[in-house]
Each structure stands twice: as structure tokens, then as C-alpha cells.
């Protein structure tokens, strides 16, 4: 393996969020490889939860990026194989913003990470100003449909930042299965479908087909806008604000 103390390390990203963040701070030129789920033109190194360790060894990176509790075993495997690993587990919107700085520091571009966070905060402040004083509708966000899963982690924060209310999961808690009674009691005015791995390829009629005595306005958004803890999440909050207000 090459020198792990290289100021500008060559990187393999095993997390789409890390790939998007590296691109946003101008460090995509350091990418040797990424997962098949990443939107970048570099060699594929397997899937998010199924990395190709042989291909990784061939690429010989200085740094490997992972993210989320679901990649802890991968992180540990990489540690055991002698790789330098940058691993993050953001749970809230604030955590996501912190990762921008952390990724920048990991790849020798701390100022770019700080600038990215500052820009994100400015955009969020602008959204807050636009929605201030307006009624806050109840919003149901679904990240999986079979069974229906109410989105957790940073999504509750995202809804609030966009000017809505989200009584389904507390910020920072994992997504959870939701039943009809919970949804009916909350009586959401909006349902946002952002199904993992589906992009915008989702039938909005799925909500109306259920025996739920609610009639929300249904919108489909690209799953990366809400499911990915990267700069895409700020895009998602701006999109939510447009929908709600």
C-alpha cells in the first residue's frame, strides 16, 4: 500500500454519500474507485454492502471511505486488512453537515470542507427565512414501501427545516415500520416517497392503494435527495420547501 500519510491521498469510496461529498469539495480527482451505487466515472469496487476486496487491493488506495452503522463490519474488515479508513455515522442533519468538514480534513482539503458546510448552512438559513411564519403541515416520508417504513435519521430534521412537522420518528432514530393507525392519527397533508435505490421510479399511487383513511398530497422525489447524508440532502430540503410552501 502507498504512504497513508500522503497529504492528498488517493481514495476509494465505498459510500455514495462520501463520493458526493468528495465531488462537492473538488476532490473527485483523488478517486481511484467507488461502489456501483456511486454516480462517478471510476472503476467499480462492488456494492455498498458487498465490496470487492480483491479489486480494492488492486487499486491500492491510501484511504477508504465508509459510512453508516451498516458498514461497520466492512470498516472493521478494512482495518484488519491494514487500510486507513475514514468512517462516519451521521444520524441528524447537524451530523451530516459535520461530515463535510471531516471528509475535507481526511483528504487534505479542510478549507474546502469548511466552505461546503458554510454554504450548506447559508442555504438552510435561506430556506428557514422563506418558511418562517407559515403554517407547518404534517408530512409523512416513506423510504421503503414493503412494508411501509417511515424515514428516520436526518429526515425528521429535514422536514422541520423545510417548514413541516414530522410526528413519525424522532431525529436521529433509525427508520421504522409504520402502521395504518399511526398514519391516520397523524393525518398527514403530504406524503413524500423516496424509496431506497429507486431514484424517482416509484408509483405515487401506492399510498392510495392502502387501507389508510388519509388523503395526503403525494410526491415522489429522487431517493438521494433525502436518503443520502451528503450535500444532496440540502438539495432535498430545498425541494421539500418548494413542495410544502
Short mmCIF file of C-alpha atoms in Angstrom, two decimals:
data_model
loop_
_atom_site.label_atom_id
_atom_site.label_comp_id
_atom_site.label_asym_id
_atom_site.label_seq_id
_atom_site.Cartn_x
_atom_site.Cartn_y
_atom_site.Cartn_z
CA UNK A 1 0.00 0.00 0.00
CA UNK A 2 1.12 3.58 -0.63
CA UNK A 3 2.05 6.04 2.13
CA UNK A 4 -1.02 6.61 4.39
CA UNK A 5 0.35 9.99 5.42
CA UNK A 6 0.12 11.40 1.89
CA UNK A 7 -1.26 14.95 2.13
CA UNK A 8 -3.54 14.37 -0.85
CA UNK A 9 -4.45 10.67 -0.54
CA UNK A 10 -5.75 8.51 -3.34
CA UNK A 11 -9.20 7.36 -2.26
CA UNK A 12 -11.67 4.56 -2.79
CA UNK A 13 -15.20 5.42 -1.69
CA UNK A 14 -17.47 2.61 -0.53
CA UNK A 15 -20.30 5.04 0.34
CA UNK A 16 -22.30 7.14 -2.16
CA UNK A 17 -22.51 9.94 0.42
CA UNK A 18 -18.73 10.11 0.67
CA UNK A 19 -18.43 10.11 -3.12
CA UNK A 20 -20.88 13.01 -3.42
CA UNK A 21 -19.10 14.95 -0.68
CA UNK A 22 -15.69 14.40 -2.28
CA UNK A 23 -17.08 15.72 -5.54
CA UNK A 24 -18.57 18.76 -3.80
CA UNK A 25 -15.23 19.72 -2.24
CA UNK A 26 -13.38 19.28 -5.52
CA UNK A 27 -11.62 16.06 -4.55
CA UNK A 28 -13.17 13.66 -7.06
CA UNK A 29 -9.84 13.69 -8.91
CA UNK A 30 -8.44 11.65 -5.99
CA UNK A 31 -10.93 8.83 -6.53
CA UNK A 32 -9.41 5.55 -7.71
CA UNK A 33 -12.69 3.65 -7.40
CA UNK A 34 -16.18 3.67 -5.92
CA UNK A 35 -19.17 1.40 -5.49
CA UNK A 36 -21.61 0.57 -8.26
CA UNK A 37 -24.12 2.82 -6.43
CA UNK A 38 -21.95 5.92 -6.85
CA UNK A 39 -22.57 8.39 -9.67
CA UNK A 40 -18.97 8.81 -10.79
CA UNK A 41 -16.87 7.57 -13.71
CA UNK A 42 -14.25 5.48 -11.92
CA UNK A 43 -13.68 1.73 -11.61
CA UNK A 44 -16.37 -0.11 -9.65
CA UNK A 45 -15.39 -1.80 -6.39
CA UNK A 46 -18.53 -3.83 -5.73
CA UNK A 47 -21.70 -2.73 -3.96
CA UNK A 48 -22.31 -0.64 -0.87
CA UNK A 49 -22.59 -3.69 1.38
CA UNK A 50 -20.68 -6.08 -0.92
CA UNK A 51 -17.28 -4.53 -1.68
CA UNK A 52 -14.86 -6.37 -3.93
CA UNK A 53 -11.80 -6.66 -1.70
CA UNK A 54 -9.65 -8.12 -4.49
CA UNK A 55 -10.40 -5.15 -6.73
CA UNK A 56 -9.74 -2.83 -3.81
CA UNK A 57 -6.31 -4.39 -3.31
CA UNK A 58 -5.52 -3.88 -6.99
CA UNK A 59 -6.36 -0.17 -6.74
CA UNK A 60 -4.19 0.17 -3.62
CA UNK A 61 -5.71 3.35 -2.11
CA UNK A 62 -4.25 5.47 0.65
CA UNK A 63 -7.71 5.94 2.15
CA UNK A 64 -11.06 4.13 2.05
CA UNK A 65 -14.29 5.97 2.91
CA UNK A 66 -17.25 4.21 4.55
CA UNK A 67 -20.43 5.45 6.17
CA UNK A 68 -23.34 4.34 8.37
CA UNK A 69 -23.68 1.64 11.01
CA UNK A 70 -24.49 -0.86 8.25
CA UNK A 71 -20.87 -0.56 7.08
CA UNK A 72 -19.27 -1.11 10.48
CA UNK A 73 -18.32 -4.70 9.67
CA UNK A 74 -16.81 -3.53 6.39
CA UNK A 75 -14.87 -0.85 8.25
CA UNK A 76 -13.57 -3.46 10.69
CA UNK A 77 -12.62 -5.79 7.83
CA UNK A 78 -10.73 -2.97 6.14
CA UNK A 79 -8.95 -2.14 9.41
CA UNK A 80 -7.94 -5.77 9.70
CA UNK A 81 -6.53 -5.69 6.18
CA UNK A 82 -4.37 -2.70 7.02
CA UNK A 83 -6.24 0.05 5.22
CA UNK A 84 -6.59 3.58 6.53
CA UNK A 85 -10.37 4.07 6.83
CA UNK A 86 -12.43 7.21 7.22
CA UNK A 87 -15.77 6.11 8.70
CA UNK A 88 -18.70 8.33 9.69
CA UNK A 89 -22.15 7.57 11.09
CA UNK A 90 -24.25 10.75 10.85
CA UNK A 91 -27.66 10.48 12.50
CA UNK A 92 -29.01 14.03 12.35
CA UNK A 93 -28.86 16.96 9.93
CA UNK A 94 -26.18 18.60 12.07
CA UNK A 95 -24.14 15.39 11.94
CA UNK A 96 -24.37 15.38 8.15
CA UNK A 97 -23.02 18.91 7.96
CA UNK A 98 -20.16 17.91 10.28
CA UNK A 99 -19.13 15.16 7.84
CA UNK A 100 -18.39 17.77 5.18
CA UNK A 101 -15.57 19.12 7.34
CA UNK A 102 -14.45 15.63 8.39
CA UNK A 103 -14.18 14.38 4.80
CA UNK A 104 -12.33 17.52 3.79
CA UNK A 105 -9.80 17.00 6.58
CA UNK A 106 -9.40 13.32 5.69
CA UNK A 107 -8.40 14.09 2.11
CA UNK A 108 -6.23 17.12 2.85
CA UNK A 109 -8.79 19.77 1.88
CA UNK A 110 -10.02 21.10 5.23
CA UNK A 111 -10.80 24.57 3.91
CA UNK A 112 -12.96 23.12 1.14
CA UNK A 113 -14.88 21.08 3.72
CA UNK A 114 -15.43 24.14 5.89
CA UNK A 115 -16.60 26.15 2.87
CA UNK A 116 -19.02 23.41 1.89
CA UNK A 117 -20.53 23.39 5.36
CA UNK A 118 -20.79 27.18 5.44
CA UNK A 119 -22.51 27.19 2.05
CA UNK A 120 -24.94 24.49 3.22
CA UNK A 121 -25.76 26.47 6.37
CA UNK A 122 -26.37 29.61 4.30
CA UNK A 123 -28.77 27.72 2.04
CA UNK A 124 -30.59 26.29 5.05
CA UNK A 125 -30.85 29.75 6.57
CA UNK A 126 -32.41 30.95 3.33
CA UNK A 127 -34.99 28.15 3.47
CA UNK A 128 -35.76 28.98 7.11
CA UNK A 129 -36.35 32.59 6.15
CA UNK A 130 -38.72 31.61 3.32
CA UNK A 131 -40.87 29.34 5.51
CA UNK A 132 -40.83 31.45 8.66
CA UNK A 133 -44.31 32.24 9.95
CA UNK A 134 -46.06 29.92 7.52
CA UNK A 135 -48.33 27.06 8.64
CA UNK A 136 -46.41 23.83 9.17
CA UNK A 137 -48.16 20.89 7.50
CA UNK A 138 -47.76 17.31 8.73
CA UNK A 139 -45.51 15.35 6.38
CA UNK A 140 -45.10 11.59 6.04
CA UNK A 141 -41.80 10.48 4.46
CA UNK A 142 -41.51 6.88 3.26
CA UNK A 143 -38.15 5.37 2.42
CA UNK A 144 -39.42 1.80 1.85
CA UNK A 145 -42.85 0.57 0.83
CA UNK A 146 -42.96 -3.17 1.55
CA UNK A 147 -43.54 -2.91 4.45
CA UNK A 148 -44.06 0.86 4.72
CA UNK A 149 -41.15 2.44 6.56
CA UNK A 150 -41.27 5.98 7.95
CA UNK A 151 -37.92 7.62 7.35
CA UNK A 152 -35.72 8.42 10.32
CA UNK A 153 -32.16 9.62 10.89
CA UNK A 154 -31.80 13.14 9.44
CA UNK A 155 -35.14 13.12 7.56
CA UNK A 156 -37.17 14.43 10.55
CA UNK A 157 -34.74 17.36 10.76
CA UNK A 158 -35.04 17.87 7.01
CA UNK A 159 -38.84 18.13 7.21
CA UNK A 160 -38.67 20.66 10.02
CA UNK A 161 -36.01 22.65 8.14
CA UNK A 162 -38.32 22.71 5.12
CA UNK A 163 -41.21 24.08 7.17
CA UNK A 164 -43.15 20.94 8.07
CA UNK A 165 -43.96 18.73 11.04
CA UNK A 166 -42.92 15.10 11.30
CA UNK A 167 -44.59 13.09 14.11
CA UNK A 168 -43.43 9.65 12.96
CA UNK A 169 -39.78 9.24 14.02
CA UNK A 170 -37.61 11.36 16.29
CA UNK A 171 -34.49 12.98 14.76
CA UNK A 172 -31.51 10.67 14.91
CA UNK A 173 -33.56 7.48 15.33
CA UNK A 174 -33.46 4.78 12.68
CA UNK A 175 -36.27 4.44 10.15
CA UNK A 176 -39.06 2.18 11.33
CA UNK A 177 -42.07 0.28 10.06
CA UNK A 178 -45.26 2.31 10.41
CA UNK A 179 -48.84 1.06 10.69
CA UNK A 180 -52.08 2.50 9.39
CA UNK A 181 -53.22 3.65 12.82
CA UNK A 182 -50.12 5.80 13.31
CA UNK A 183 -50.51 7.43 9.92
CA UNK A 184 -54.26 8.01 10.33
CA UNK A 185 -53.73 9.59 13.77
CA UNK A 186 -51.15 11.97 12.32
CA UNK A 187 -53.34 12.74 9.28
CA UNK A 188 -50.50 13.96 7.03
CA UNK A 189 -51.19 16.62 4.43
CA UNK A 190 -48.23 15.46 2.34
CA UNK A 191 -46.66 12.06 1.66
CA UNK A 192 -43.13 12.07 0.26
CA UNK A 193 -41.93 8.84 -1.36
CA UNK A 194 -38.14 8.49 -1.58
CA UNK A 195 -37.70 4.74 -1.85
CA UNK A 196 -34.16 3.44 -1.35
CA UNK A 197 -32.44 2.55 -4.60
CA UNK A 198 -35.36 3.56 -6.79
CA UNK A 199 -34.48 7.13 -7.74
CA UNK A 200 -37.77 8.59 -8.98
CA UNK A 201 -39.03 5.24 -10.33
CA UNK A 202 -41.87 4.99 -7.82
CA UNK A 203 -45.62 4.79 -8.36
CA UNK A 204 -47.24 7.60 -6.34
CA UNK A 205 -50.48 5.60 -6.32
CA UNK A 206 -49.03 3.14 -3.81
CA UNK A 207 -50.27 5.24 -0.88
CA UNK A 208 -53.83 5.44 -2.16
CA UNK A 209 -53.96 1.67 -2.67
CA UNK A 210 -53.56 1.05 1.05
CA UNK A 211 -56.41 0.82 3.52
CA UNK A 212 -55.32 4.08 5.12
CA UNK A 213 -58.09 6.59 5.84
CA UNK A 214 -55.95 9.53 4.80
CA UNK A 215 -55.71 11.54 1.60
CA UNK A 216 -52.32 13.29 1.51
CA UNK A 217 -50.86 15.05 -1.49
CA UNK A 218 -48.29 12.52 -2.73
CA UNK A 219 -44.92 13.48 -4.20
CA UNK A 220 -42.09 11.28 -5.45
CA UNK A 221 -38.55 12.61 -5.05
CA UNK A 222 -35.24 11.06 -6.00
CA UNK A 223 -34.15 8.92 -3.07
CA UNK A 224 -30.69 10.50 -2.98
CA UNK A 225 -32.25 13.83 -2.01
CA UNK A 226 -33.33 12.52 1.39
CA UNK A 227 -31.62 9.18 1.95
CA UNK A 228 -28.05 10.26 1.25
CA UNK A 229 -26.19 12.12 4.03
CA UNK A 230 -24.30 14.34 1.61
CA UNK A 231 -24.73 17.79 0.03
CA UNK A 232 -27.65 16.21 -1.82
CA UNK A 233 -29.60 16.43 1.44
CA UNK A 234 -29.52 20.23 1.26
CA UNK A 235 -30.94 19.97 -2.27
CA UNK A 236 -33.63 17.72 -0.80
CA UNK A 237 -34.57 20.22 1.90
CA UNK A 238 -34.91 22.94 -0.71
CA UNK A 239 -37.10 20.61 -2.77
CA UNK A 240 -39.28 19.80 0.25
CA UNK A 241 -39.72 23.50 0.99
CA UNK A 242 -40.91 24.01 -2.60
CA UNK A 243 -43.45 21.21 -2.20
CA UNK A 244 -44.76 22.29 1.20
CA UNK A 245 -44.82 26.03 0.53
#
